[in-house]
PDB file of C-alpha atoms and ligand atoms in Angstrom:
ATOM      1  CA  UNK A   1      45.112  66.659 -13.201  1.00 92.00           C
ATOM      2  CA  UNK A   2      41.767  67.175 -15.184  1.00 96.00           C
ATOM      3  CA  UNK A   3      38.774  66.746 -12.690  1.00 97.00           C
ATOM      4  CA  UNK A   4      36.967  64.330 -15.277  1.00 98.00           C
ATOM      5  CA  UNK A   5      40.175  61.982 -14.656  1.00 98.00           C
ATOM      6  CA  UNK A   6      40.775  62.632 -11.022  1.00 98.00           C
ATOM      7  CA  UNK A   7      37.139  61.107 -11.154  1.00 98.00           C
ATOM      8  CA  UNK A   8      37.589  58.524 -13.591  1.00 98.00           C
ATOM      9  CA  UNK A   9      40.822  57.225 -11.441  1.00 98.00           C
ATOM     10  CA  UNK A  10      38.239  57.135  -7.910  1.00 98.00           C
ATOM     11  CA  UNK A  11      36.157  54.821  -9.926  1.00 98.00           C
ATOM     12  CA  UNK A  12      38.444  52.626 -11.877  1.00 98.00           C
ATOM     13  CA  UNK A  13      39.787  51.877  -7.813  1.00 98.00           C
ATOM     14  CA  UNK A  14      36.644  51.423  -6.686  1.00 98.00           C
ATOM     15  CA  UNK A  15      35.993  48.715  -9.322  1.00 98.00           C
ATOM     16  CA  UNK A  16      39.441  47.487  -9.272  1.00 98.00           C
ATOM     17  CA  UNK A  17      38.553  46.610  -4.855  1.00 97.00           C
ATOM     18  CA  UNK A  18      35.174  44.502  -6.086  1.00 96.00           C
ATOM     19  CA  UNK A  19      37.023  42.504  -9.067  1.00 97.00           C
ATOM     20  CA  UNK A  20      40.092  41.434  -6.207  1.00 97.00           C
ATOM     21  CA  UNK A  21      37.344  40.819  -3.388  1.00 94.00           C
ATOM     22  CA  UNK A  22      35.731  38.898  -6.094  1.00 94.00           C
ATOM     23  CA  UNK A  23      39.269  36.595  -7.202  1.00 92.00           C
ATOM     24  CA  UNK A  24      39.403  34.873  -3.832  1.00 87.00           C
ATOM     25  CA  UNK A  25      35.839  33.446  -4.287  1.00 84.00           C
ATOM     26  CA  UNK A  26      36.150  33.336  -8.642  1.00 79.00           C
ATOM     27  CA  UNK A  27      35.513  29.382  -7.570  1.00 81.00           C
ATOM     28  CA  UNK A  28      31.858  30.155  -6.064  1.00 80.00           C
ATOM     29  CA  UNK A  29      30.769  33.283  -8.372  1.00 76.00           C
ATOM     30  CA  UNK A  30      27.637  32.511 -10.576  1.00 78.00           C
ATOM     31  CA  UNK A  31      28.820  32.784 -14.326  1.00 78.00           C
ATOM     32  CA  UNK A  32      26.319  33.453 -16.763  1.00 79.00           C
ATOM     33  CA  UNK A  33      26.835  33.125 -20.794  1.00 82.00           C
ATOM     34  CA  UNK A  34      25.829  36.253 -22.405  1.00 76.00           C
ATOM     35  CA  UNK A  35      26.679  34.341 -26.365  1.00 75.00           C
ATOM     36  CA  UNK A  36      29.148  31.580 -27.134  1.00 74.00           C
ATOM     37  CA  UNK A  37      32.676  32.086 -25.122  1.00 67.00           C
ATOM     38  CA  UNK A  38      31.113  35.289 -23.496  1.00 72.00           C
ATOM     39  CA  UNK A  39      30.947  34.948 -19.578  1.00 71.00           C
ATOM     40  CA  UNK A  40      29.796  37.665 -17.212  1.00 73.00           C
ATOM     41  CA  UNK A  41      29.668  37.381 -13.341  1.00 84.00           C
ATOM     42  CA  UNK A  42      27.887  39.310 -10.906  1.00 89.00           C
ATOM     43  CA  UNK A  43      31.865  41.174  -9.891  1.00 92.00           C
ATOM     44  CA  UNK A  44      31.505  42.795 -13.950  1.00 93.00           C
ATOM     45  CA  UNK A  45      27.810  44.058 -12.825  1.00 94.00           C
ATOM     46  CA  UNK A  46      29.069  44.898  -9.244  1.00 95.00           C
ATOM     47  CA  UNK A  47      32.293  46.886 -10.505  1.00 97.00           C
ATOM     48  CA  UNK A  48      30.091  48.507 -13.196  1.00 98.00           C
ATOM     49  CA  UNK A  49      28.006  49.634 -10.644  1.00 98.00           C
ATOM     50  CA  UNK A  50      30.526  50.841  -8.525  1.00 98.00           C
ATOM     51  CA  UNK A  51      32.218  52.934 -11.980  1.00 98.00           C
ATOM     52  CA  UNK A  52      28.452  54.275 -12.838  1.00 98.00           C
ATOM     53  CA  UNK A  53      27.510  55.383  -9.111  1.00 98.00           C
ATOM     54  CA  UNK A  54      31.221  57.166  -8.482  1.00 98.00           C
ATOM     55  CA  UNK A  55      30.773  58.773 -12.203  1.00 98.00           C
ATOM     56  CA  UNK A  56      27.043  59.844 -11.646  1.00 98.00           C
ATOM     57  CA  UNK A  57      27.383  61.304  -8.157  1.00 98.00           C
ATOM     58  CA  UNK A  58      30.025  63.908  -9.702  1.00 98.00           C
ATOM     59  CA  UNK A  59      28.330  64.637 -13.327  1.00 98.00           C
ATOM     60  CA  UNK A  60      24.574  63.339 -12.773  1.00 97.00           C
ATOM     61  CA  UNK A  61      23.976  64.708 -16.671  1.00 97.00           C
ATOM     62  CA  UNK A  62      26.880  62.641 -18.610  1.00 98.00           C
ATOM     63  CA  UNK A  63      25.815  59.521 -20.443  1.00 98.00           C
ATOM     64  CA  UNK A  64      26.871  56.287 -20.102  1.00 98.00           C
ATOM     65  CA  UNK A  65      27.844  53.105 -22.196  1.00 98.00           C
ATOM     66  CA  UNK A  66      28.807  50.222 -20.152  1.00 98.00           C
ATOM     67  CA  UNK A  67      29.076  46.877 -21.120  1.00 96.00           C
ATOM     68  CA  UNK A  68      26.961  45.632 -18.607  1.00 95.00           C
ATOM     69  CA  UNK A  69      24.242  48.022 -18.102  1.00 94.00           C
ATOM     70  CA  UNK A  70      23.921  49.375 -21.603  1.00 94.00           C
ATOM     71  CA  UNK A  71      23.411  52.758 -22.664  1.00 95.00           C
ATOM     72  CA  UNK A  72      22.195  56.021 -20.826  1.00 95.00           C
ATOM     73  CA  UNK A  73      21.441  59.101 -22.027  1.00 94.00           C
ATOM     74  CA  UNK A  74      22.041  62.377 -20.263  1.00 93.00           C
ATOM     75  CA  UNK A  75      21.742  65.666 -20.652  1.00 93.00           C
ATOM     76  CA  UNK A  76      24.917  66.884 -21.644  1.00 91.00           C
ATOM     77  CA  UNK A  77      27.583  66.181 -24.602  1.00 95.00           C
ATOM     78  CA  UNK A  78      29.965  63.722 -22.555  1.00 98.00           C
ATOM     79  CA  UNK A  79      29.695  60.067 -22.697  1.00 98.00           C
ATOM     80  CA  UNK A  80      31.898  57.540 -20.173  1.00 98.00           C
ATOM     81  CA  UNK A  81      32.333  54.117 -22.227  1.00 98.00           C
ATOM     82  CA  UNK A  82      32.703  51.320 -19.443  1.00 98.00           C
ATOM     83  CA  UNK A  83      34.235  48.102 -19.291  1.00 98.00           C
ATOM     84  CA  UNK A  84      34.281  47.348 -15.616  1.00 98.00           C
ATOM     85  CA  UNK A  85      36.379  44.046 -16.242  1.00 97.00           C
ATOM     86  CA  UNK A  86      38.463  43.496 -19.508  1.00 98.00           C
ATOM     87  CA  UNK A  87      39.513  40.286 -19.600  1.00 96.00           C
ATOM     88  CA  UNK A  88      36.651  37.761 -17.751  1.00 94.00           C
ATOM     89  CA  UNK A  89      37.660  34.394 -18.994  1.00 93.00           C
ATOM     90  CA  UNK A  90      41.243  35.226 -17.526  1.00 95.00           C
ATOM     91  CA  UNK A  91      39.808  36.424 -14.185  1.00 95.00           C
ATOM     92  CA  UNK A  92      37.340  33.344 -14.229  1.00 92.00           C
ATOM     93  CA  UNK A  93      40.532  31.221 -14.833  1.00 92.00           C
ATOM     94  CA  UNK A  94      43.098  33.012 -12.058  1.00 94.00           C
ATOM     95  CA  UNK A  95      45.074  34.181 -14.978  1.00 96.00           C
ATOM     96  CA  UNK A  96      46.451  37.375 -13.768  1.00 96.00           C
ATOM     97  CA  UNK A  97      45.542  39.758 -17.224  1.00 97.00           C
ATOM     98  CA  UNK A  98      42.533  41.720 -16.576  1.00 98.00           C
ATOM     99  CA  UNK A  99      41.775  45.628 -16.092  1.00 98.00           C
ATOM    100  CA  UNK A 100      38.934  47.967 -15.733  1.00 98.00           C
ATOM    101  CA  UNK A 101      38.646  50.857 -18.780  1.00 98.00           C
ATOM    102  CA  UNK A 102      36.726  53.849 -18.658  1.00 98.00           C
ATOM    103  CA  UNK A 103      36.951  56.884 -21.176  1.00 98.00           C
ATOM    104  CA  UNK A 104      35.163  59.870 -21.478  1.00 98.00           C
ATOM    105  CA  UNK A 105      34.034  61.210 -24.914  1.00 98.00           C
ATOM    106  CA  UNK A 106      33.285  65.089 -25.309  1.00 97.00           C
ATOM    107  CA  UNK A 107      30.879  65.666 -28.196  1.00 93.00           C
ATOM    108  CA  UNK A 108      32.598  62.313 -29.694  1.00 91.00           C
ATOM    109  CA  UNK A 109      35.943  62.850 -29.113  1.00 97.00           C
ATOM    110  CA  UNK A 110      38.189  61.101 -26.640  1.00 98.00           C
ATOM    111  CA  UNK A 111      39.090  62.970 -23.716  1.00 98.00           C
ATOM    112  CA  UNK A 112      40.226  61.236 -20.548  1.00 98.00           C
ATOM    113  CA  UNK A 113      40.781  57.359 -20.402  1.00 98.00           C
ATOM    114  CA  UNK A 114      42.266  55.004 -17.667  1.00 98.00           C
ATOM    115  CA  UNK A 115      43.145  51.498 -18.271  1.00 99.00           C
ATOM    116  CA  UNK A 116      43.737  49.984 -14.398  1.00 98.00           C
ATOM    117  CA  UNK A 117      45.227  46.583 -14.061  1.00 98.00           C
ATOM    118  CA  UNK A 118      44.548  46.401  -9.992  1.00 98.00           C
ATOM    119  CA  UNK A 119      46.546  42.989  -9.210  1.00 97.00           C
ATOM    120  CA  UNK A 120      49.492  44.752 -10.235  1.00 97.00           C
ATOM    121  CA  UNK A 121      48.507  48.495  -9.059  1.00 98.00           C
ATOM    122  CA  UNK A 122      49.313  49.693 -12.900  1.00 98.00           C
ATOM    123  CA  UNK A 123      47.018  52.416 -13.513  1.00 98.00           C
ATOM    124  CA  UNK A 124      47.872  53.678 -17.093  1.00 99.00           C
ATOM    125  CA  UNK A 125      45.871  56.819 -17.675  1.00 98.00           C
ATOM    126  CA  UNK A 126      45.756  59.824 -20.414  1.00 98.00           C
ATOM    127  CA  UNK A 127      44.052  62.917 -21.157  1.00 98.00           C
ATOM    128  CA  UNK A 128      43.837  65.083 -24.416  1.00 98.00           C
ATOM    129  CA  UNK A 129      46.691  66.670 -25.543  1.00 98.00           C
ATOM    130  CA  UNK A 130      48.319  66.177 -22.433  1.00 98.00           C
ATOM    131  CA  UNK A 131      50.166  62.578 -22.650  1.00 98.00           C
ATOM    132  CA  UNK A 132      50.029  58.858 -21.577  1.00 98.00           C
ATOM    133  CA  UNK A 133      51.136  57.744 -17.928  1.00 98.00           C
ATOM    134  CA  UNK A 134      51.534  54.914 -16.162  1.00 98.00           C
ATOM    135  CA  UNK A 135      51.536  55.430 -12.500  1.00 98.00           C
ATOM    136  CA  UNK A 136      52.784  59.116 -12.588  1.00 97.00           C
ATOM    137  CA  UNK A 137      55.180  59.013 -14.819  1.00 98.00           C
ATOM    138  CA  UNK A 138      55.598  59.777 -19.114  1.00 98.00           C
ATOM    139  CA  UNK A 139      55.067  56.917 -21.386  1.00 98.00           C
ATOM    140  CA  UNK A 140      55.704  56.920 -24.996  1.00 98.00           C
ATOM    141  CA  UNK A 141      54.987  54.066 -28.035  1.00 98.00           C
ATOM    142  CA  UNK A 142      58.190  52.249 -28.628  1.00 98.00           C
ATOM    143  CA  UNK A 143      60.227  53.223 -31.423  1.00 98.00           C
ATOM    144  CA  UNK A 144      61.260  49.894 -33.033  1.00 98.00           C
ATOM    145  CA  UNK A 145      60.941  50.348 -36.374  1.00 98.00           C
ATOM    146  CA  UNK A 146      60.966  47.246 -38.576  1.00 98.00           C
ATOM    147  CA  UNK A 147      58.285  44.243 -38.376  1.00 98.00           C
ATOM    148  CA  UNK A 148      60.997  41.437 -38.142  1.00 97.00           C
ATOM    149  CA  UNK A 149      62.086  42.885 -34.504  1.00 98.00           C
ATOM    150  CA  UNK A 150      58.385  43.808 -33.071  1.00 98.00           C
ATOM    151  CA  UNK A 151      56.847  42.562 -30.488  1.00 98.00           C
ATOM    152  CA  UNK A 152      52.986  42.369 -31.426  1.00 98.00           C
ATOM    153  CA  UNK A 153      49.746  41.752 -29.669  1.00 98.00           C
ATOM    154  CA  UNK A 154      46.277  39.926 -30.977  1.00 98.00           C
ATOM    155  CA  UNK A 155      43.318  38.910 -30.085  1.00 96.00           C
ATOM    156  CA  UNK A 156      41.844  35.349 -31.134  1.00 93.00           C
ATOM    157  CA  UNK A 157      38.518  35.685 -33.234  1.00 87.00           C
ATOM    158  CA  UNK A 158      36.549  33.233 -30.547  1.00 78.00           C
ATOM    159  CA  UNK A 159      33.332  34.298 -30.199  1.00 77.00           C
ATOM    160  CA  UNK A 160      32.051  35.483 -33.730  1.00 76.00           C
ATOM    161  CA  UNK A 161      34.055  33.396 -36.440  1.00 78.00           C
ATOM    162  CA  UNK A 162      32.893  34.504 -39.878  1.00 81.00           C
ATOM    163  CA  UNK A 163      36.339  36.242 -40.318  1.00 83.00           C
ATOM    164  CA  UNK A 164      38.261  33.069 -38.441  1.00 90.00           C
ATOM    165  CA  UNK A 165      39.948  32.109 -41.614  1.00 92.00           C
ATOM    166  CA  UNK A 166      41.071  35.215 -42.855  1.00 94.00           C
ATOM    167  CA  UNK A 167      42.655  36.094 -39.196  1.00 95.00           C
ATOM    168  CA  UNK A 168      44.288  32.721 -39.187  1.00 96.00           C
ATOM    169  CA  UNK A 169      45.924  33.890 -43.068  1.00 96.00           C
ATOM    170  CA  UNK A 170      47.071  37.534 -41.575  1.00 97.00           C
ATOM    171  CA  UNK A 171      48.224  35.491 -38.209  1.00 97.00           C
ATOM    172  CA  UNK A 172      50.237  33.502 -40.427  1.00 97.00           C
ATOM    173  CA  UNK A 173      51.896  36.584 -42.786  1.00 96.00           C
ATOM    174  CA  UNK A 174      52.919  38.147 -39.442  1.00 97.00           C
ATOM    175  CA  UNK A 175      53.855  35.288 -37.406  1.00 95.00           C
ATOM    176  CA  UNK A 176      56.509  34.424 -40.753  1.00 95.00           C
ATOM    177  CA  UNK A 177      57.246  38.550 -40.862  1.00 96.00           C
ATOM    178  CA  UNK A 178      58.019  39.348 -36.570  1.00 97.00           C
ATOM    179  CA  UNK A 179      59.365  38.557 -33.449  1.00 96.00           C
ATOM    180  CA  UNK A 180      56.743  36.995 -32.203  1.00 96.00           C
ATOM    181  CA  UNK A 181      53.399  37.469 -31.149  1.00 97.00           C
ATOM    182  CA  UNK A 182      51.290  37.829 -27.936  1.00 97.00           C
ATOM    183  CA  UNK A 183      47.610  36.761 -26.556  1.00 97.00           C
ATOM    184  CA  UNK A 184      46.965  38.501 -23.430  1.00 96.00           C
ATOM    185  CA  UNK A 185      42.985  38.480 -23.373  1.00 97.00           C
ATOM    186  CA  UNK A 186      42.337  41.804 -22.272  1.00 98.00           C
ATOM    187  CA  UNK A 187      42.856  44.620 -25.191  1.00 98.00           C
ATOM    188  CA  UNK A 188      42.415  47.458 -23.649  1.00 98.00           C
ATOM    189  CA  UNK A 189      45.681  46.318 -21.393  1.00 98.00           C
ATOM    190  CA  UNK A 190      47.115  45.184 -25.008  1.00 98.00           C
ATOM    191  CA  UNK A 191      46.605  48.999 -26.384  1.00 98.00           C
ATOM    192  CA  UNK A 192      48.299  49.851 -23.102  1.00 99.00           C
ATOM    193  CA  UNK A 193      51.163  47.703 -23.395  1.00 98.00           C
ATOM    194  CA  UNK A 194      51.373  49.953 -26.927  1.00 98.00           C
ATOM    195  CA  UNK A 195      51.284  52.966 -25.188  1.00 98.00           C
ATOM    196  CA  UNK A 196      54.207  52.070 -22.859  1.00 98.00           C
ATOM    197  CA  UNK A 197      56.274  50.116 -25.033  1.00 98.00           C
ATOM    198  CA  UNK A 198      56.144  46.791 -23.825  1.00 98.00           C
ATOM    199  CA  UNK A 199      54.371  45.733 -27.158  1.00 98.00           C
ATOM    200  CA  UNK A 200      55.401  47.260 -30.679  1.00 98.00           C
ATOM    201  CA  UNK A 201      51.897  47.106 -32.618  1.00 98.00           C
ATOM    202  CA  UNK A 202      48.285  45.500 -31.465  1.00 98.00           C
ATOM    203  CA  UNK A 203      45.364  44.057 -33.751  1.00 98.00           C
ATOM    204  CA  UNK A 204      42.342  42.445 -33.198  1.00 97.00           C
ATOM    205  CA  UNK A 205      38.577  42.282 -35.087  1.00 95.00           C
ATOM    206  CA  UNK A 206      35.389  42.795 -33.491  1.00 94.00           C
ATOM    207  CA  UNK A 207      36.037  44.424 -30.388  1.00 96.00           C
ATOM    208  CA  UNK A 208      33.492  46.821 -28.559  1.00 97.00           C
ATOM    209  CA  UNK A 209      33.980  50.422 -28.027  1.00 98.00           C
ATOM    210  CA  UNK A 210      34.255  49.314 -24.067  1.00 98.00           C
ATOM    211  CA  UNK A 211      37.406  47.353 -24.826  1.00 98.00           C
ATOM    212  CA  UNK A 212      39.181  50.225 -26.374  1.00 98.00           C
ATOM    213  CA  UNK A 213      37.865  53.367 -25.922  1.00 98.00           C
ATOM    214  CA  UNK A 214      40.279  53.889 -23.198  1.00 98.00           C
ATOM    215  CA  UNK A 215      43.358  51.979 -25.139  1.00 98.00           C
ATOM    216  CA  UNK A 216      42.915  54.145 -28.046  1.00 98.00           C
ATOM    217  CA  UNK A 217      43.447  57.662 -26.195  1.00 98.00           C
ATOM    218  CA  UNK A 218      46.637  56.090 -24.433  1.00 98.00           C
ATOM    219  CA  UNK A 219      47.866  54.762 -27.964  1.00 98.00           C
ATOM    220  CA  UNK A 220      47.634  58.422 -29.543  1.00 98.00           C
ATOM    221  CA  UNK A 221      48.802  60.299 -25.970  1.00 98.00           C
ATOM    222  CA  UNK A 222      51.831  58.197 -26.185  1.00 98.00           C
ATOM    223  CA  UNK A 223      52.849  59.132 -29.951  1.00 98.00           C
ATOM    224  CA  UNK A 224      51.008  55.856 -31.445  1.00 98.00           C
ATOM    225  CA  UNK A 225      48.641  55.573 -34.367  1.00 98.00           C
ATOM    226  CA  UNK A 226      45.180  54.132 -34.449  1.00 98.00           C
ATOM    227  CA  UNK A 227      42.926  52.968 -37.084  1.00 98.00           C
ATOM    228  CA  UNK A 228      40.537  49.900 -38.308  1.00 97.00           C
ATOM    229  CA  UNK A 229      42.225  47.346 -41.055  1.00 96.00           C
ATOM    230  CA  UNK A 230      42.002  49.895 -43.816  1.00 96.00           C
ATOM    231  CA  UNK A 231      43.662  52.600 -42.180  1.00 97.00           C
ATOM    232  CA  UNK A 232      40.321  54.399 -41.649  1.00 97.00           C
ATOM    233  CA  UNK A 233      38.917  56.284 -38.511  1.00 96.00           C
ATOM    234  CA  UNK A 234      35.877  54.165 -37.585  1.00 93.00           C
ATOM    235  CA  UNK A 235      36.903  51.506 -35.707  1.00 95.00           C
ATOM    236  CA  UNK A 236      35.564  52.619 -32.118  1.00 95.00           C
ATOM    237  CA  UNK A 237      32.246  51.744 -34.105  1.00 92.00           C
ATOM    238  CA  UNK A 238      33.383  49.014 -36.175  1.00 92.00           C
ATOM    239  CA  UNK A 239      35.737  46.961 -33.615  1.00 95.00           C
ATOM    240  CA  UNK A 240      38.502  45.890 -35.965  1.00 96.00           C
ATOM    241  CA  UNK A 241      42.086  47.719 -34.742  1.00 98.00           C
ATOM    242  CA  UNK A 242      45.197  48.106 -35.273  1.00 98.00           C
ATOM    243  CA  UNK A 243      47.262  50.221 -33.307  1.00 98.00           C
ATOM    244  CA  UNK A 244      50.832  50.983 -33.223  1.00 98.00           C
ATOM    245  CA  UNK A 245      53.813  52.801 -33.330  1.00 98.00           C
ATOM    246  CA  UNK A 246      53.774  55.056 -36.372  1.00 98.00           C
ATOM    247  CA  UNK A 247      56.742  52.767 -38.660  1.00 98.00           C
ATOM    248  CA  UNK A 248      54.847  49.287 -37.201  1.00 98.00           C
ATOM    249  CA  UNK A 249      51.231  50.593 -37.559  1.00 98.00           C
ATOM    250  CA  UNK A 250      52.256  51.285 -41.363  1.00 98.00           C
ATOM    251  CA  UNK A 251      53.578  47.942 -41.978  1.00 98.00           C
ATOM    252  CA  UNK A 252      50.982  46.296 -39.816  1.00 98.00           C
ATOM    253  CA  UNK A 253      48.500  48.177 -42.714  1.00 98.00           C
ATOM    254  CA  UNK A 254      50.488  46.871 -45.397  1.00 98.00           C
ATOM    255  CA  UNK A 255      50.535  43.367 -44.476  1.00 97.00           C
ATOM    256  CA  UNK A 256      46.844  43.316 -43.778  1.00 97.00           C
ATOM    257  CA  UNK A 257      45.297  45.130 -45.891  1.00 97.00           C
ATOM    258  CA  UNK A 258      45.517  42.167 -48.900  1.00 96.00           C
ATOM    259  CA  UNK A 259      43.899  39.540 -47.236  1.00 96.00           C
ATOM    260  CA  UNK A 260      40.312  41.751 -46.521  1.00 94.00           C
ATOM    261  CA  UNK A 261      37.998  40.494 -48.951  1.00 78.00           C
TER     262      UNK A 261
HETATM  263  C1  IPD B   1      37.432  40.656 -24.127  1.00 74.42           C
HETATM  264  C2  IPD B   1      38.910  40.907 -24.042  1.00 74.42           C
HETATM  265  C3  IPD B   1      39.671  40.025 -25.009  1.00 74.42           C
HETATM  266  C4  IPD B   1      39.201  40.194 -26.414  1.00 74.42           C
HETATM  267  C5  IPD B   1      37.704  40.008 -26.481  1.00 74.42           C
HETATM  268  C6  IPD B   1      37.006  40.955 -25.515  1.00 74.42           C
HETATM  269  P1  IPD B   1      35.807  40.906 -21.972  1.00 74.42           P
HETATM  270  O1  IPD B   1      36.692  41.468 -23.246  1.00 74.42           O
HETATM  271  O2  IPD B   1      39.224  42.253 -24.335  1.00 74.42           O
HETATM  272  O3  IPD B   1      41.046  40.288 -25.015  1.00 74.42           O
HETATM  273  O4  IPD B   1      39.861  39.280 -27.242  1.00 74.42           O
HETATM  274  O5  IPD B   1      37.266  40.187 -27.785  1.00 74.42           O
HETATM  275  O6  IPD B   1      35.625  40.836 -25.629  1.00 74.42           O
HETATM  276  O7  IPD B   1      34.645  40.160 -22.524  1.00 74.42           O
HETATM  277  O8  IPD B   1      36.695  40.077 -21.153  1.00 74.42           O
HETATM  278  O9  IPD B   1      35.391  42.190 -21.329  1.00 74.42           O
HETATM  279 CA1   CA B   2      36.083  43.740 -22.847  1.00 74.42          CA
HETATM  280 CA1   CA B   3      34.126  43.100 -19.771  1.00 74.42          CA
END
């Protein structure tokens, strides 16, 4: 296993420990609202913490971007995107869909990511050019080919709306077009649901690099495709995804595409 990951793993447990101790007591925890519908608790700040200090002691020069704590800048070409706990409203609400996600970037481009759901031990991780696990073993995208028999997972435009009506249009187009259609509340476990199959294609707008830094490296270790509404290459950046298998990210383009003004 690649050192950077080995490391990566240490802290994603480490977090994973606070955000559980944390669940038993979610009824006493101090909640602060960073904007409208976004919540942070001192467990996020605690697990980032715990992420930054594991990261640090073994490469004191990397950068940093963490949701929490911002950005840092070291001294040499790697940066580790952070989010210690994907999916806060579910954790707030007992609702058993939350992970920590932490990548590593090497001169901008993706190299190690973990995606670690700890309530259910599922610790989905990948590095460059080597494949996607979860818990040891190969995972792959599915290969379901046709729209009308996927599986797909969103995310609901909630905090920032100015693009609420034209999510609600696409929503409808796809909900008419496949099988049906999931809200899970944490995307980086929705991009690795793509990475192991369990969901056929993912799309969501205005996401942070945090929430799928780590998704995106599974998605493309496991034989997926990843790319913002056009089809372009910017969407770590921009926060508008779509992910996929390669015959659902296609059609997922095709159906969407139209309705961007
Ligand atoms: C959120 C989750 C959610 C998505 C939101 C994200 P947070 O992250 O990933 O699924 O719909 O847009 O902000 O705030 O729980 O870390
Ligand atoms: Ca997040
Ligand atoms: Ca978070």
């Amino acid at each position: 296993m690649h050192p950077m990951l080995n490391i990566a793993i240490r802290a994603a447990r480490r977090a994973g420990d606070v955000i559980l101790r944390g669940l038993e007591q979610r009824h006493h925890l101090h909640v602060e609202m960073k904007g409208h519908n976004d919540f942070v608790t001192e467990i996020d700040r605690q697990a980032e913490s715990a992420i930054i200090d594991t990261l640090l002691t073994a490469y004191p020069h990397h950068s940093i971007l963490g949701e929490e704590s911002g950005k840092r800048t070291g001294k040499e070409p790697f940066q580790w995107i952070i989010d210690p706990l994907d999916g806060t409203t579910n954790y707030l609400h007992g609702h058993p869909q939350f992970a920590v996600s932490i990548a590593v970037k090497h001169n901008n481009r993706l190299e190690q990511a973990v995606v670690y759901n700890p309530l259910t031990e599922e610790l989905f991780t990948a590095s460059r050019g080597q494949g996607a696990l979860l818990n040891n073993k190969r995972i792959r995208v599915s290969n379901v080919p046709q729209l009308q028999t996927a599986l797909l997972g969103t995310g609901f435009p909630f905090r920032e709306t100015n693009w609420l009506d034209t999510y609600i249009e696409i929503f409808r187009d796809l909900m008419l077009k496949t099988s049906g259609m999931r809200r899970c509340g944490s995307a980086a476990l929705d991009l690795a649901y793509v990475a192991s199959g369990r969901l056929d294609g993912f799309w969501e707008f205005g996401l942070k690099p945090w929430d799928i830094a780590a998704g995106t490296l599974l998605v493309l270790e496991a034989g997926g495709l990843v790319s913002d509404m056009q089809g372009n290459n910017d969407f770590l950046e921009k926060g508008d995804i779509v992910a996929g298998n390669l015959k659902i990210h296609k059609q997922l383009l095709e159906i969407i595409k139209p309705h961007l003004k």
